[in-house]
mmCIF file with all atom_site columns, C-alpha atoms in Angstrom:
data_model
loop_
_atom_site.group_PDB
_atom_site.id
_atom_site.type_symbol
_atom_site.label_atom_id
_atom_site.label_alt_id
_atom_site.label_comp_id
_atom_site.label_asym_id
_atom_site.label_entity_id
_atom_site.label_seq_id
_atom_site.pdbx_PDB_ins_code
_atom_site.Cartn_x
_atom_site.Cartn_y
_atom_site.Cartn_z
_atom_site.occupancy
_atom_site.B_iso_or_equiv
_atom_site.pdbx_formal_charge
_atom_site.auth_seq_id
_atom_site.auth_comp_id
_atom_site.auth_asym_id
_atom_site.auth_atom_id
_atom_site.pdbx_PDB_model_num
ATOM 1   C CA . UNK M 1 1   ? 163.926 169.752 9.063  1.00 46.00 ? 72  UNK M CA 1
ATOM 2   C CA . UNK M 1 2   ? 160.004 169.225 9.009  1.00 43.00 ? 73  UNK M CA 1
ATOM 3   C CA . UNK M 1 3   ? 160.984 165.764 9.892  1.00 52.00 ? 74  UNK M CA 1
ATOM 4   C CA . UNK M 1 4   ? 162.915 166.616 12.967 1.00 52.00 ? 75  UNK M CA 1
ATOM 5   C CA . UNK M 1 5   ? 160.986 169.070 14.133 1.00 49.00 ? 76  UNK M CA 1
ATOM 6   C CA . UNK M 1 6   ? 157.813 166.728 14.061 1.00 67.00 ? 77  UNK M CA 1
ATOM 7   C CA . UNK M 1 7   ? 160.044 163.792 15.737 1.00 68.00 ? 78  UNK M CA 1
ATOM 8   C CA . UNK M 1 8   ? 161.012 167.173 18.058 1.00 71.00 ? 79  UNK M CA 1
ATOM 9   C CA . UNK M 1 9   ? 157.201 167.251 19.188 1.00 73.00 ? 80  UNK M CA 1
ATOM 10  C CA . UNK M 1 10  ? 155.514 163.722 19.147 1.00 80.00 ? 81  UNK M CA 1
ATOM 11  C CA . UNK M 1 11  ? 158.580 163.157 21.993 1.00 83.00 ? 82  UNK M CA 1
ATOM 12  C CA . UNK M 1 12  ? 157.628 166.405 23.802 1.00 82.00 ? 83  UNK M CA 1
ATOM 13  C CA . UNK M 1 13  ? 154.226 165.428 23.597 1.00 84.00 ? 84  UNK M CA 1
ATOM 14  C CA . UNK M 1 14  ? 155.102 162.010 25.565 1.00 89.00 ? 85  UNK M CA 1
ATOM 15  C CA . UNK M 1 15  ? 157.152 163.593 28.169 1.00 89.00 ? 86  UNK M CA 1
ATOM 16  C CA . UNK M 1 16  ? 154.200 165.930 28.849 1.00 89.00 ? 87  UNK M CA 1
ATOM 17  C CA . UNK M 1 17  ? 151.656 163.179 28.917 1.00 93.00 ? 88  UNK M CA 1
ATOM 18  C CA . UNK M 1 18  ? 154.311 160.714 30.699 1.00 94.00 ? 89  UNK M CA 1
ATOM 19  C CA . UNK M 1 19  ? 154.384 163.301 33.261 1.00 94.00 ? 90  UNK M CA 1
ATOM 20  C CA . UNK M 1 20  ? 150.474 164.214 34.253 1.00 95.00 ? 91  UNK M CA 1
ATOM 21  C CA . UNK M 1 21  ? 150.002 160.590 34.179 1.00 96.00 ? 92  UNK M CA 1
ATOM 22  C CA . UNK M 1 22  ? 153.459 160.637 36.605 1.00 96.00 ? 93  UNK M CA 1
ATOM 23  C CA . UNK M 1 23  ? 152.279 163.213 38.648 1.00 95.00 ? 94  UNK M CA 1
ATOM 24  C CA . UNK M 1 24  ? 148.637 162.040 39.109 1.00 95.00 ? 95  UNK M CA 1
ATOM 25  C CA . UNK M 1 25  ? 149.404 158.720 40.573 1.00 95.00 ? 96  UNK M CA 1
ATOM 26  C CA . UNK M 1 26  ? 152.101 160.570 43.166 1.00 95.00 ? 97  UNK M CA 1
ATOM 27  C CA . UNK M 1 27  ? 148.956 162.660 44.449 1.00 93.00 ? 98  UNK M CA 1
ATOM 28  C CA . UNK M 1 28  ? 146.948 159.759 44.964 1.00 91.00 ? 99  UNK M CA 1
ATOM 29  C CA . UNK M 1 29  ? 149.522 157.608 46.685 1.00 89.00 ? 100 UNK M CA 1
ATOM 30  C CA . UNK M 1 30  ? 151.174 159.739 49.168 1.00 89.00 ? 101 UNK M CA 1
ATOM 31  C CA . UNK M 1 31  ? 147.864 162.228 49.372 1.00 87.00 ? 102 UNK M CA 1
ATOM 32  C CA . UNK M 1 32  ? 146.835 160.214 52.343 1.00 80.00 ? 103 UNK M CA 1
ATOM 33  C CA . UNK M 1 33  ? 150.594 160.930 54.030 1.00 84.00 ? 104 UNK M CA 1
ATOM 34  C CA . UNK M 1 34  ? 150.599 164.787 53.892 1.00 81.00 ? 105 UNK M CA 1
ATOM 35  C CA . UNK M 1 35  ? 146.796 165.307 53.618 1.00 79.00 ? 106 UNK M CA 1
ATOM 36  C CA . UNK M 1 36  ? 145.575 162.553 56.467 1.00 78.00 ? 107 UNK M CA 1
ATOM 37  C CA . UNK M 1 37  ? 142.603 165.047 57.455 1.00 72.00 ? 108 UNK M CA 1
ATOM 38  C CA . UNK M 1 38  ? 141.085 164.669 53.471 1.00 72.00 ? 109 UNK M CA 1
ATOM 39  C CA . UNK M 1 39  ? 140.351 160.534 54.511 1.00 71.00 ? 110 UNK M CA 1
ATOM 40  C CA . UNK M 1 40  ? 136.832 159.043 55.779 1.00 67.00 ? 111 UNK M CA 1
ATOM 41  C CA . UNK M 1 41  ? 136.767 156.907 57.553 1.00 60.00 ? 112 UNK M CA 1
ATOM 42  C CA . UNK M 1 42  ? 134.732 154.538 56.049 1.00 58.00 ? 113 UNK M CA 1
ATOM 43  C CA . UNK M 1 43  ? 137.370 154.580 52.508 1.00 60.00 ? 114 UNK M CA 1
ATOM 44  C CA . UNK M 1 44  ? 138.076 157.068 49.782 1.00 67.00 ? 115 UNK M CA 1
ATOM 45  C CA . UNK M 1 45  ? 138.939 160.799 50.138 1.00 78.00 ? 116 UNK M CA 1
ATOM 46  C CA . UNK M 1 46  ? 136.979 163.920 50.249 1.00 81.00 ? 117 UNK M CA 1
ATOM 47  C CA . UNK M 1 47  ? 139.037 165.444 47.702 1.00 87.00 ? 118 UNK M CA 1
ATOM 48  C CA . UNK M 1 48  ? 141.566 163.941 45.850 1.00 90.00 ? 119 UNK M CA 1
ATOM 49  C CA . UNK M 1 49  ? 144.729 166.383 44.524 1.00 92.00 ? 120 UNK M CA 1
ATOM 50  C CA . UNK M 1 50  ? 145.238 163.948 41.286 1.00 94.00 ? 121 UNK M CA 1
ATOM 51  C CA . UNK M 1 51  ? 141.873 165.205 40.617 1.00 95.00 ? 122 UNK M CA 1
ATOM 52  C CA . UNK M 1 52  ? 143.490 168.406 39.584 1.00 94.00 ? 123 UNK M CA 1
ATOM 53  C CA . UNK M 1 53  ? 145.976 166.699 37.342 1.00 95.00 ? 124 UNK M CA 1
ATOM 54  C CA . UNK M 1 54  ? 143.582 164.645 35.464 1.00 96.00 ? 125 UNK M CA 1
ATOM 55  C CA . UNK M 1 55  ? 140.461 167.515 35.047 1.00 96.00 ? 126 UNK M CA 1
ATOM 56  C CA . UNK M 1 56  ? 143.718 169.636 33.771 1.00 94.00 ? 127 UNK M CA 1
ATOM 57  C CA . UNK M 1 57  ? 145.367 166.818 31.545 1.00 93.00 ? 128 UNK M CA 1
ATOM 58  C CA . UNK M 1 58  ? 142.405 166.911 29.242 1.00 93.00 ? 129 UNK M CA 1
ATOM 59  C CA . UNK M 1 59  ? 141.536 170.668 29.617 1.00 92.00 ? 130 UNK M CA 1
ATOM 60  C CA . UNK M 1 60  ? 145.230 171.215 28.178 1.00 90.00 ? 131 UNK M CA 1
ATOM 61  C CA . UNK M 1 61  ? 145.432 168.544 26.175 1.00 90.00 ? 132 UNK M CA 1
ATOM 62  C CA . UNK M 1 62  ? 142.727 167.836 24.845 1.00 90.00 ? 133 UNK M CA 1
ATOM 63  C CA . UNK M 1 63  ? 139.890 164.559 24.847 1.00 94.00 ? 134 UNK M CA 1
ATOM 64  C CA . UNK M 1 64  ? 142.203 161.866 23.601 1.00 93.00 ? 135 UNK M CA 1
ATOM 65  C CA . UNK M 1 65  ? 145.200 162.490 25.606 1.00 93.00 ? 136 UNK M CA 1
ATOM 66  C CA . UNK M 1 66  ? 143.199 163.457 28.948 1.00 94.00 ? 137 UNK M CA 1
ATOM 67  C CA . UNK M 1 67  ? 141.911 160.100 28.133 1.00 96.00 ? 138 UNK M CA 1
ATOM 68  C CA . UNK M 1 68  ? 145.156 158.084 28.294 1.00 96.00 ? 139 UNK M CA 1
ATOM 69  C CA . UNK M 1 69  ? 146.033 159.587 31.078 1.00 97.00 ? 140 UNK M CA 1
ATOM 70  C CA . UNK M 1 70  ? 143.248 158.173 32.624 1.00 96.00 ? 141 UNK M CA 1
ATOM 71  C CA . UNK M 1 71  ? 142.968 155.175 31.874 1.00 96.00 ? 142 UNK M CA 1
ATOM 72  C CA . UNK M 1 72  ? 146.599 154.836 33.057 1.00 97.00 ? 143 UNK M CA 1
ATOM 73  C CA . UNK M 1 73  ? 145.758 156.273 36.481 1.00 97.00 ? 144 UNK M CA 1
ATOM 74  C CA . UNK M 1 74  ? 142.532 153.820 36.611 1.00 96.00 ? 145 UNK M CA 1
ATOM 75  C CA . UNK M 1 75  ? 145.104 150.772 36.092 1.00 96.00 ? 146 UNK M CA 1
ATOM 76  C CA . UNK M 1 76  ? 146.919 152.000 39.008 1.00 96.00 ? 147 UNK M CA 1
ATOM 77  C CA . UNK M 1 77  ? 143.762 152.881 41.060 1.00 94.00 ? 148 UNK M CA 1
ATOM 78  C CA . UNK M 1 78  ? 142.554 149.104 40.683 1.00 94.00 ? 149 UNK M CA 1
ATOM 79  C CA . UNK M 1 79  ? 145.701 147.954 41.492 1.00 94.00 ? 150 UNK M CA 1
ATOM 80  C CA . UNK M 1 80  ? 146.475 150.341 44.885 1.00 92.00 ? 151 UNK M CA 1
ATOM 81  C CA . UNK M 1 81  ? 142.323 149.324 45.495 1.00 90.00 ? 152 UNK M CA 1
ATOM 82  C CA . UNK M 1 82  ? 142.391 145.501 44.532 1.00 91.00 ? 153 UNK M CA 1
ATOM 83  C CA . UNK M 1 83  ? 142.777 144.276 48.292 1.00 90.00 ? 154 UNK M CA 1
ATOM 84  C CA . UNK M 1 84  ? 140.325 147.014 49.672 1.00 86.00 ? 155 UNK M CA 1
ATOM 85  C CA . UNK M 1 85  ? 138.193 145.925 46.516 1.00 90.00 ? 156 UNK M CA 1
ATOM 86  C CA . UNK M 1 86  ? 138.485 142.384 47.630 1.00 91.00 ? 157 UNK M CA 1
ATOM 87  C CA . UNK M 1 87  ? 137.069 143.246 51.106 1.00 87.00 ? 158 UNK M CA 1
ATOM 88  C CA . UNK M 1 88  ? 134.347 144.765 50.931 1.00 83.00 ? 159 UNK M CA 1
ATOM 89  C CA . UNK M 1 89  ? 132.709 142.538 48.132 1.00 86.00 ? 160 UNK M CA 1
ATOM 90  C CA . UNK M 1 90  ? 133.853 139.637 50.526 1.00 85.00 ? 161 UNK M CA 1
ATOM 91  C CA . UNK M 1 91  ? 132.008 142.025 53.591 1.00 78.00 ? 162 UNK M CA 1
ATOM 92  C CA . UNK M 1 92  ? 128.916 142.634 51.883 1.00 78.00 ? 163 UNK M CA 1
ATOM 93  C CA . UNK M 1 93  ? 128.603 139.561 50.152 1.00 82.00 ? 164 UNK M CA 1
ATOM 94  C CA . UNK M 1 94  ? 128.797 140.802 46.683 1.00 85.00 ? 165 UNK M CA 1
ATOM 95  C CA . UNK M 1 95  ? 127.761 138.727 43.734 1.00 87.00 ? 166 UNK M CA 1
ATOM 96  C CA . UNK M 1 96  ? 129.480 138.892 40.341 1.00 91.00 ? 167 UNK M CA 1
ATOM 97  C CA . UNK M 1 97  ? 127.136 141.011 39.429 1.00 91.00 ? 168 UNK M CA 1
ATOM 98  C CA . UNK M 1 98  ? 127.253 143.535 41.923 1.00 90.00 ? 169 UNK M CA 1
ATOM 99  C CA . UNK M 1 99  ? 130.518 143.470 42.243 1.00 92.00 ? 170 UNK M CA 1
ATOM 100 C CA . UNK M 1 100 ? 130.483 144.721 38.526 1.00 93.00 ? 171 UNK M CA 1
ATOM 101 C CA . UNK M 1 101 ? 128.478 147.243 39.295 1.00 92.00 ? 172 UNK M CA 1
ATOM 102 C CA . UNK M 1 102 ? 130.515 148.735 42.213 1.00 91.00 ? 173 UNK M CA 1
ATOM 103 C CA . UNK M 1 103 ? 133.910 148.597 39.419 1.00 94.00 ? 174 UNK M CA 1
ATOM 104 C CA . UNK M 1 104 ? 131.858 150.228 36.908 1.00 95.00 ? 175 UNK M CA 1
ATOM 105 C CA . UNK M 1 105 ? 129.775 153.256 38.793 1.00 94.00 ? 176 UNK M CA 1
ATOM 106 C CA . UNK M 1 106 ? 132.957 154.017 41.412 1.00 92.00 ? 177 UNK M CA 1
ATOM 107 C CA . UNK M 1 107 ? 136.075 153.484 39.378 1.00 93.00 ? 178 UNK M CA 1
ATOM 108 C CA . UNK M 1 108 ? 135.760 153.087 35.816 1.00 94.00 ? 179 UNK M CA 1
ATOM 109 C CA . UNK M 1 109 ? 133.032 155.711 35.272 1.00 94.00 ? 180 UNK M CA 1
ATOM 110 C CA . UNK M 1 110 ? 134.329 157.359 37.997 1.00 93.00 ? 181 UNK M CA 1
ATOM 111 C CA . UNK M 1 111 ? 137.505 158.174 37.453 1.00 93.00 ? 182 UNK M CA 1
ATOM 112 C CA . UNK M 1 112 ? 136.807 158.200 33.061 1.00 94.00 ? 183 UNK M CA 1
ATOM 113 C CA . UNK M 1 113 ? 134.628 160.751 33.039 1.00 95.00 ? 184 UNK M CA 1
ATOM 114 C CA . UNK M 1 114 ? 137.347 163.134 33.822 1.00 95.00 ? 185 UNK M CA 1
ATOM 115 C CA . UNK M 1 115 ? 138.598 162.779 30.531 1.00 94.00 ? 186 UNK M CA 1
ATOM 116 C CA . UNK M 1 116 ? 135.361 165.186 29.740 1.00 95.00 ? 187 UNK M CA 1
ATOM 117 C CA . UNK M 1 117 ? 137.396 167.852 30.145 1.00 95.00 ? 188 UNK M CA 1
ATOM 118 C CA . UNK M 1 118 ? 139.408 167.688 27.191 1.00 94.00 ? 189 UNK M CA 1
ATOM 119 C CA . UNK M 1 119 ? 135.838 168.569 25.575 1.00 94.00 ? 190 UNK M CA 1
ATOM 120 C CA . UNK M 1 120 ? 136.581 172.016 26.592 1.00 92.00 ? 191 UNK M CA 1
ATOM 121 C CA . UNK M 1 121 ? 139.778 172.039 24.713 1.00 89.00 ? 192 UNK M CA 1
ATOM 122 C CA . UNK M 1 122 ? 141.478 174.331 22.445 1.00 84.00 ? 193 UNK M CA 1
ATOM 123 C CA . UNK M 1 123 ? 144.622 174.765 20.939 1.00 77.00 ? 194 UNK M CA 1
ATOM 124 C CA . UNK M 1 124 ? 145.382 177.742 21.555 1.00 72.00 ? 195 UNK M CA 1
ATOM 125 C CA . UNK M 1 125 ? 144.768 177.516 25.524 1.00 76.00 ? 196 UNK M CA 1
ATOM 126 C CA . UNK M 1 126 ? 141.982 180.142 25.738 1.00 79.00 ? 197 UNK M CA 1
ATOM 127 C CA . UNK M 1 127 ? 139.916 177.577 27.508 1.00 82.00 ? 198 UNK M CA 1
ATOM 128 C CA . UNK M 1 128 ? 142.847 178.556 30.568 1.00 84.00 ? 199 UNK M CA 1
ATOM 129 C CA . UNK M 1 129 ? 141.939 182.409 30.350 1.00 83.00 ? 200 UNK M CA 1
ATOM 130 C CA . UNK M 1 130 ? 138.009 181.801 30.706 1.00 88.00 ? 201 UNK M CA 1
ATOM 131 C CA . UNK M 1 131 ? 136.877 181.529 33.581 1.00 91.00 ? 202 UNK M CA 1
ATOM 132 C CA . UNK M 1 132 ? 133.498 180.493 32.608 1.00 92.00 ? 203 UNK M CA 1
ATOM 133 C CA . UNK M 1 133 ? 134.798 178.026 30.393 1.00 92.00 ? 204 UNK M CA 1
ATOM 134 C CA . UNK M 1 134 ? 136.425 176.243 33.529 1.00 93.00 ? 205 UNK M CA 1
ATOM 135 C CA . UNK M 1 135 ? 133.537 176.731 35.461 1.00 94.00 ? 206 UNK M CA 1
ATOM 136 C CA . UNK M 1 136 ? 131.313 174.681 33.150 1.00 95.00 ? 207 UNK M CA 1
ATOM 137 C CA . UNK M 1 137 ? 133.650 172.528 32.682 1.00 95.00 ? 208 UNK M CA 1
ATOM 138 C CA . UNK M 1 138 ? 134.492 171.034 36.237 1.00 95.00 ? 209 UNK M CA 1
ATOM 139 C CA . UNK M 1 139 ? 130.838 171.108 36.700 1.00 95.00 ? 210 UNK M CA 1
ATOM 140 C CA . UNK M 1 140 ? 130.272 168.780 33.982 1.00 95.00 ? 211 UNK M CA 1
ATOM 141 C CA . UNK M 1 141 ? 132.781 166.759 35.555 1.00 95.00 ? 212 UNK M CA 1
ATOM 142 C CA . UNK M 1 142 ? 132.051 167.059 38.723 1.00 93.00 ? 213 UNK M CA 1
ATOM 143 C CA . UNK M 1 143 ? 128.254 166.153 38.340 1.00 93.00 ? 214 UNK M CA 1
ATOM 144 C CA . UNK M 1 144 ? 128.941 163.340 36.198 1.00 94.00 ? 215 UNK M CA 1
ATOM 145 C CA . UNK M 1 145 ? 131.099 161.383 39.222 1.00 91.00 ? 216 UNK M CA 1
ATOM 146 C CA . UNK M 1 146 ? 129.000 162.061 42.155 1.00 89.00 ? 217 UNK M CA 1
ATOM 147 C CA . UNK M 1 147 ? 126.410 160.552 39.846 1.00 91.00 ? 218 UNK M CA 1
ATOM 148 C CA . UNK M 1 148 ? 127.884 157.637 39.432 1.00 92.00 ? 219 UNK M CA 1
ATOM 149 C CA . UNK M 1 149 ? 128.870 157.721 42.909 1.00 88.00 ? 220 UNK M CA 1
ATOM 150 C CA . UNK M 1 150 ? 125.308 158.017 44.112 1.00 89.00 ? 221 UNK M CA 1
ATOM 151 C CA . UNK M 1 151 ? 123.948 155.559 41.543 1.00 91.00 ? 222 UNK M CA 1
ATOM 152 C CA . UNK M 1 152 ? 127.045 153.139 43.285 1.00 89.00 ? 223 UNK M CA 1
ATOM 153 C CA . UNK M 1 153 ? 126.093 153.722 46.874 1.00 85.00 ? 224 UNK M CA 1
ATOM 154 C CA . UNK M 1 154 ? 121.528 152.793 46.027 1.00 86.00 ? 225 UNK M CA 1
ATOM 155 C CA . UNK M 1 155 ? 122.006 150.366 43.834 1.00 87.00 ? 226 UNK M CA 1
ATOM 156 C CA . UNK M 1 156 ? 125.081 148.189 45.435 1.00 86.00 ? 227 UNK M CA 1
ATOM 157 C CA . UNK M 1 157 ? 125.366 148.657 49.169 1.00 81.00 ? 228 UNK M CA 1
ATOM 158 C CA . UNK M 1 158 ? 121.900 149.875 50.063 1.00 79.00 ? 229 UNK M CA 1
ATOM 159 C CA . UNK M 1 159 ? 120.648 147.093 48.339 1.00 75.00 ? 230 UNK M CA 1
ATOM 160 C CA . UNK M 1 160 ? 122.712 144.552 50.931 1.00 74.00 ? 231 UNK M CA 1
ATOM 161 C CA . UNK M 1 161 ? 121.730 146.031 54.086 1.00 73.00 ? 232 UNK M CA 1
ATOM 162 C CA . UNK M 1 162 ? 119.955 143.490 56.055 1.00 68.00 ? 233 UNK M CA 1
ATOM 163 C CA . UNK M 1 163 ? 118.805 143.498 59.527 1.00 61.00 ? 234 UNK M CA 1
ATOM 164 C CA . UNK M 1 164 ? 121.604 140.974 60.406 1.00 62.00 ? 235 UNK M CA 1
ATOM 165 C CA . UNK M 1 165 ? 124.041 144.209 60.205 1.00 56.00 ? 236 UNK M CA 1
ATOM 166 C CA . UNK M 1 166 ? 121.851 146.026 62.467 1.00 53.00 ? 237 UNK M CA 1
ATOM 167 C CA . UNK M 1 167 ? 124.344 146.403 65.360 1.00 53.00 ? 238 UNK M CA 1
ATOM 168 C CA . UNK M 1 168 ? 126.271 148.994 64.395 1.00 59.00 ? 239 UNK M CA 1
ATOM 169 C CA . UNK M 1 169 ? 124.983 152.230 64.882 1.00 59.00 ? 240 UNK M CA 1
ATOM 170 C CA . UNK M 1 170 ? 125.752 153.491 61.489 1.00 61.00 ? 241 UNK M CA 1
ATOM 171 C CA . UNK M 1 171 ? 124.018 150.055 59.752 1.00 66.00 ? 242 UNK M CA 1
ATOM 172 C CA . UNK M 1 172 ? 121.187 151.118 62.278 1.00 72.00 ? 243 UNK M CA 1
ATOM 173 C CA . UNK M 1 173 ? 121.053 154.111 60.513 1.00 73.00 ? 244 UNK M CA 1
ATOM 174 C CA . UNK M 1 174 ? 120.911 153.205 57.032 1.00 74.00 ? 245 UNK M CA 1
ATOM 175 C CA . UNK M 1 175 ? 118.485 150.198 57.252 1.00 73.00 ? 246 UNK M CA 1
ATOM 176 C CA . UNK M 1 176 ? 116.414 152.868 58.810 1.00 77.00 ? 247 UNK M CA 1
ATOM 177 C CA . UNK M 1 177 ? 116.623 154.737 55.655 1.00 77.00 ? 248 UNK M CA 1
ATOM 178 C CA . UNK M 1 178 ? 116.194 152.258 53.731 1.00 75.00 ? 249 UNK M CA 1
ATOM 179 C CA . UNK M 1 179 ? 112.981 151.309 55.271 1.00 75.00 ? 250 UNK M CA 1
ATOM 180 C CA . UNK M 1 180 ? 111.464 154.374 55.413 1.00 78.00 ? 251 UNK M CA 1
ATOM 181 C CA . UNK M 1 181 ? 112.270 154.460 51.417 1.00 77.00 ? 252 UNK M CA 1
ATOM 182 C CA . UNK M 1 182 ? 114.655 157.571 52.163 1.00 79.00 ? 253 UNK M CA 1
ATOM 183 C CA . UNK M 1 183 ? 118.079 155.462 50.037 1.00 82.00 ? 254 UNK M CA 1
ATOM 184 C CA . UNK M 1 184 ? 117.847 157.902 47.222 1.00 84.00 ? 255 UNK M CA 1
ATOM 185 C CA . UNK M 1 185 ? 117.410 160.960 49.406 1.00 84.00 ? 256 UNK M CA 1
ATOM 186 C CA . UNK M 1 186 ? 120.088 159.947 51.452 1.00 85.00 ? 257 UNK M CA 1
ATOM 187 C CA . UNK M 1 187 ? 122.742 159.494 48.707 1.00 84.00 ? 258 UNK M CA 1
ATOM 188 C CA . UNK M 1 188 ? 121.671 162.534 47.064 1.00 84.00 ? 259 UNK M CA 1
ATOM 189 C CA . UNK M 1 189 ? 121.822 164.744 50.123 1.00 85.00 ? 260 UNK M CA 1
ATOM 190 C CA . UNK M 1 190 ? 125.770 162.968 50.282 1.00 81.00 ? 261 UNK M CA 1
ATOM 191 C CA . UNK M 1 191 ? 126.566 163.262 47.205 1.00 82.00 ? 262 UNK M CA 1
ATOM 192 C CA . UNK M 1 192 ? 125.390 166.515 46.817 1.00 85.00 ? 263 UNK M CA 1
ATOM 193 C CA . UNK M 1 193 ? 127.762 167.631 49.724 1.00 85.00 ? 264 UNK M CA 1
ATOM 194 C CA . UNK M 1 194 ? 130.785 166.108 48.100 1.00 83.00 ? 265 UNK M CA 1
ATOM 195 C CA . UNK M 1 195 ? 129.682 167.689 44.676 1.00 87.00 ? 266 UNK M CA 1
ATOM 196 C CA . UNK M 1 196 ? 130.206 171.244 46.290 1.00 90.00 ? 267 UNK M CA 1
ATOM 197 C CA . UNK M 1 197 ? 133.138 169.674 48.311 1.00 90.00 ? 268 UNK M CA 1
ATOM 198 C CA . UNK M 1 198 ? 134.572 169.249 44.876 1.00 91.00 ? 269 UNK M CA 1
ATOM 199 C CA . UNK M 1 199 ? 133.797 171.790 42.818 1.00 93.00 ? 270 UNK M CA 1
ATOM 200 C CA . UNK M 1 200 ? 134.826 174.831 45.116 1.00 94.00 ? 271 UNK M CA 1
ATOM 201 C CA . UNK M 1 201 ? 138.023 173.631 46.387 1.00 93.00 ? 272 UNK M CA 1
ATOM 202 C CA . UNK M 1 202 ? 138.293 172.337 42.691 1.00 93.00 ? 273 UNK M CA 1
ATOM 203 C CA . UNK M 1 203 ? 137.259 175.747 40.891 1.00 94.00 ? 274 UNK M CA 1
ATOM 204 C CA . UNK M 1 204 ? 139.552 177.909 43.224 1.00 94.00 ? 275 UNK M CA 1
ATOM 205 C CA . UNK M 1 205 ? 142.834 175.631 42.932 1.00 93.00 ? 276 UNK M CA 1
ATOM 206 C CA . UNK M 1 206 ? 142.198 175.190 38.919 1.00 93.00 ? 277 UNK M CA 1
ATOM 207 C CA . UNK M 1 207 ? 141.258 178.844 38.552 1.00 92.00 ? 278 UNK M CA 1
ATOM 208 C CA . UNK M 1 208 ? 144.329 179.653 40.708 1.00 92.00 ? 279 UNK M CA 1
ATOM 209 C CA . UNK M 1 209 ? 146.504 177.922 38.654 1.00 89.00 ? 280 UNK M CA 1
ATOM 210 C CA . UNK M 1 210 ? 145.256 178.379 35.256 1.00 87.00 ? 281 UNK M CA 1
ATOM 211 C CA . UNK M 1 211 ? 147.107 181.517 34.367 1.00 84.00 ? 282 UNK M CA 1
ATOM 212 C CA . UNK M 1 212 ? 150.767 179.560 36.092 1.00 85.00 ? 283 UNK M CA 1
ATOM 213 C CA . UNK M 1 213 ? 150.060 177.077 33.529 1.00 82.00 ? 284 UNK M CA 1
ATOM 214 C CA . UNK M 1 214 ? 149.759 179.045 30.347 1.00 78.00 ? 285 UNK M CA 1
ATOM 215 C CA . UNK M 1 215 ? 152.620 180.826 31.242 1.00 77.00 ? 286 UNK M CA 1
ATOM 216 C CA . UNK M 1 216 ? 154.848 177.391 31.300 1.00 76.00 ? 287 UNK M CA 1
ATOM 217 C CA . UNK M 1 217 ? 152.689 176.446 27.763 1.00 74.00 ? 288 UNK M CA 1
ATOM 218 C CA . UNK M 1 218 ? 153.336 179.619 26.256 1.00 71.00 ? 289 UNK M CA 1
ATOM 219 C CA . UNK M 1 219 ? 157.381 179.667 27.687 1.00 70.00 ? 290 UNK M CA 1
ATOM 220 C CA . UNK M 1 220 ? 158.334 176.302 26.256 1.00 62.00 ? 291 UNK M CA 1
ATOM 221 C CA . UNK M 1 221 ? 155.704 176.727 22.906 1.00 58.00 ? 292 UNK M CA 1
ATOM 222 C CA . UNK M 1 222 ? 153.965 174.454 23.192 1.00 61.00 ? 293 UNK M CA 1
ATOM 223 C CA . UNK M 1 223 ? 150.555 175.652 21.933 1.00 57.00 ? 294 UNK M CA 1
ATOM 224 C CA . UNK M 1 224 ? 152.685 174.778 18.491 1.00 54.00 ? 295 UNK M CA 1
ATOM 225 C CA . UNK M 1 225 ? 152.733 171.153 19.211 1.00 56.00 ? 296 UNK M CA 1
ATOM 226 C CA . UNK M 1 226 ? 148.983 169.277 17.600 1.00 59.00 ? 297 UNK M CA 1
ATOM 227 C CA . UNK M 1 227 ? 147.619 167.807 21.041 1.00 62.00 ? 298 UNK M CA 1
#
């Protein structure tokens, strides 16, 4: 009987992890069609709904399971962005060193850092009732993601700007910042803007979803599953 119950919980655990993986991929893939205003003209999005799923996967399922969800999402993210990654390498004429840096900062660290929400996981799901815990964990994750973006922008893209690209206004602006030694300040300012958006929107939505998610978890006795 115990063995049967254990098998039942393991199956339920696999199903839950699969749901988180599927939701993160579906939201990421379809967001550009039903929320096009969140897409930036030079690539990326102001806010990704898939971020909420990835954050909650660690926050609700624990670090290891959150990391599993994030690893599957990274594979999808890299495959989906393959054409963009290759074109970026060609446009910026990135050597293998800088190309490796952009993969590291813009994809691996950027996505994997979300799984750190699992460090705030508790088996009784009390973290969903504690707004302070939600805000601190969200701050930690968003800060690391924005820091990763800043490092990528400064050490990869700003280093590739040269006078021959000054025919476009945006490039002229960036090149002038580089010449004045204000590149790092710009990276921090731009990243801070994204940090505020992610932190504010993320906090509101997660705090709103927390009691509903807690209700579902308790209804299906998921606190009995050893995540």
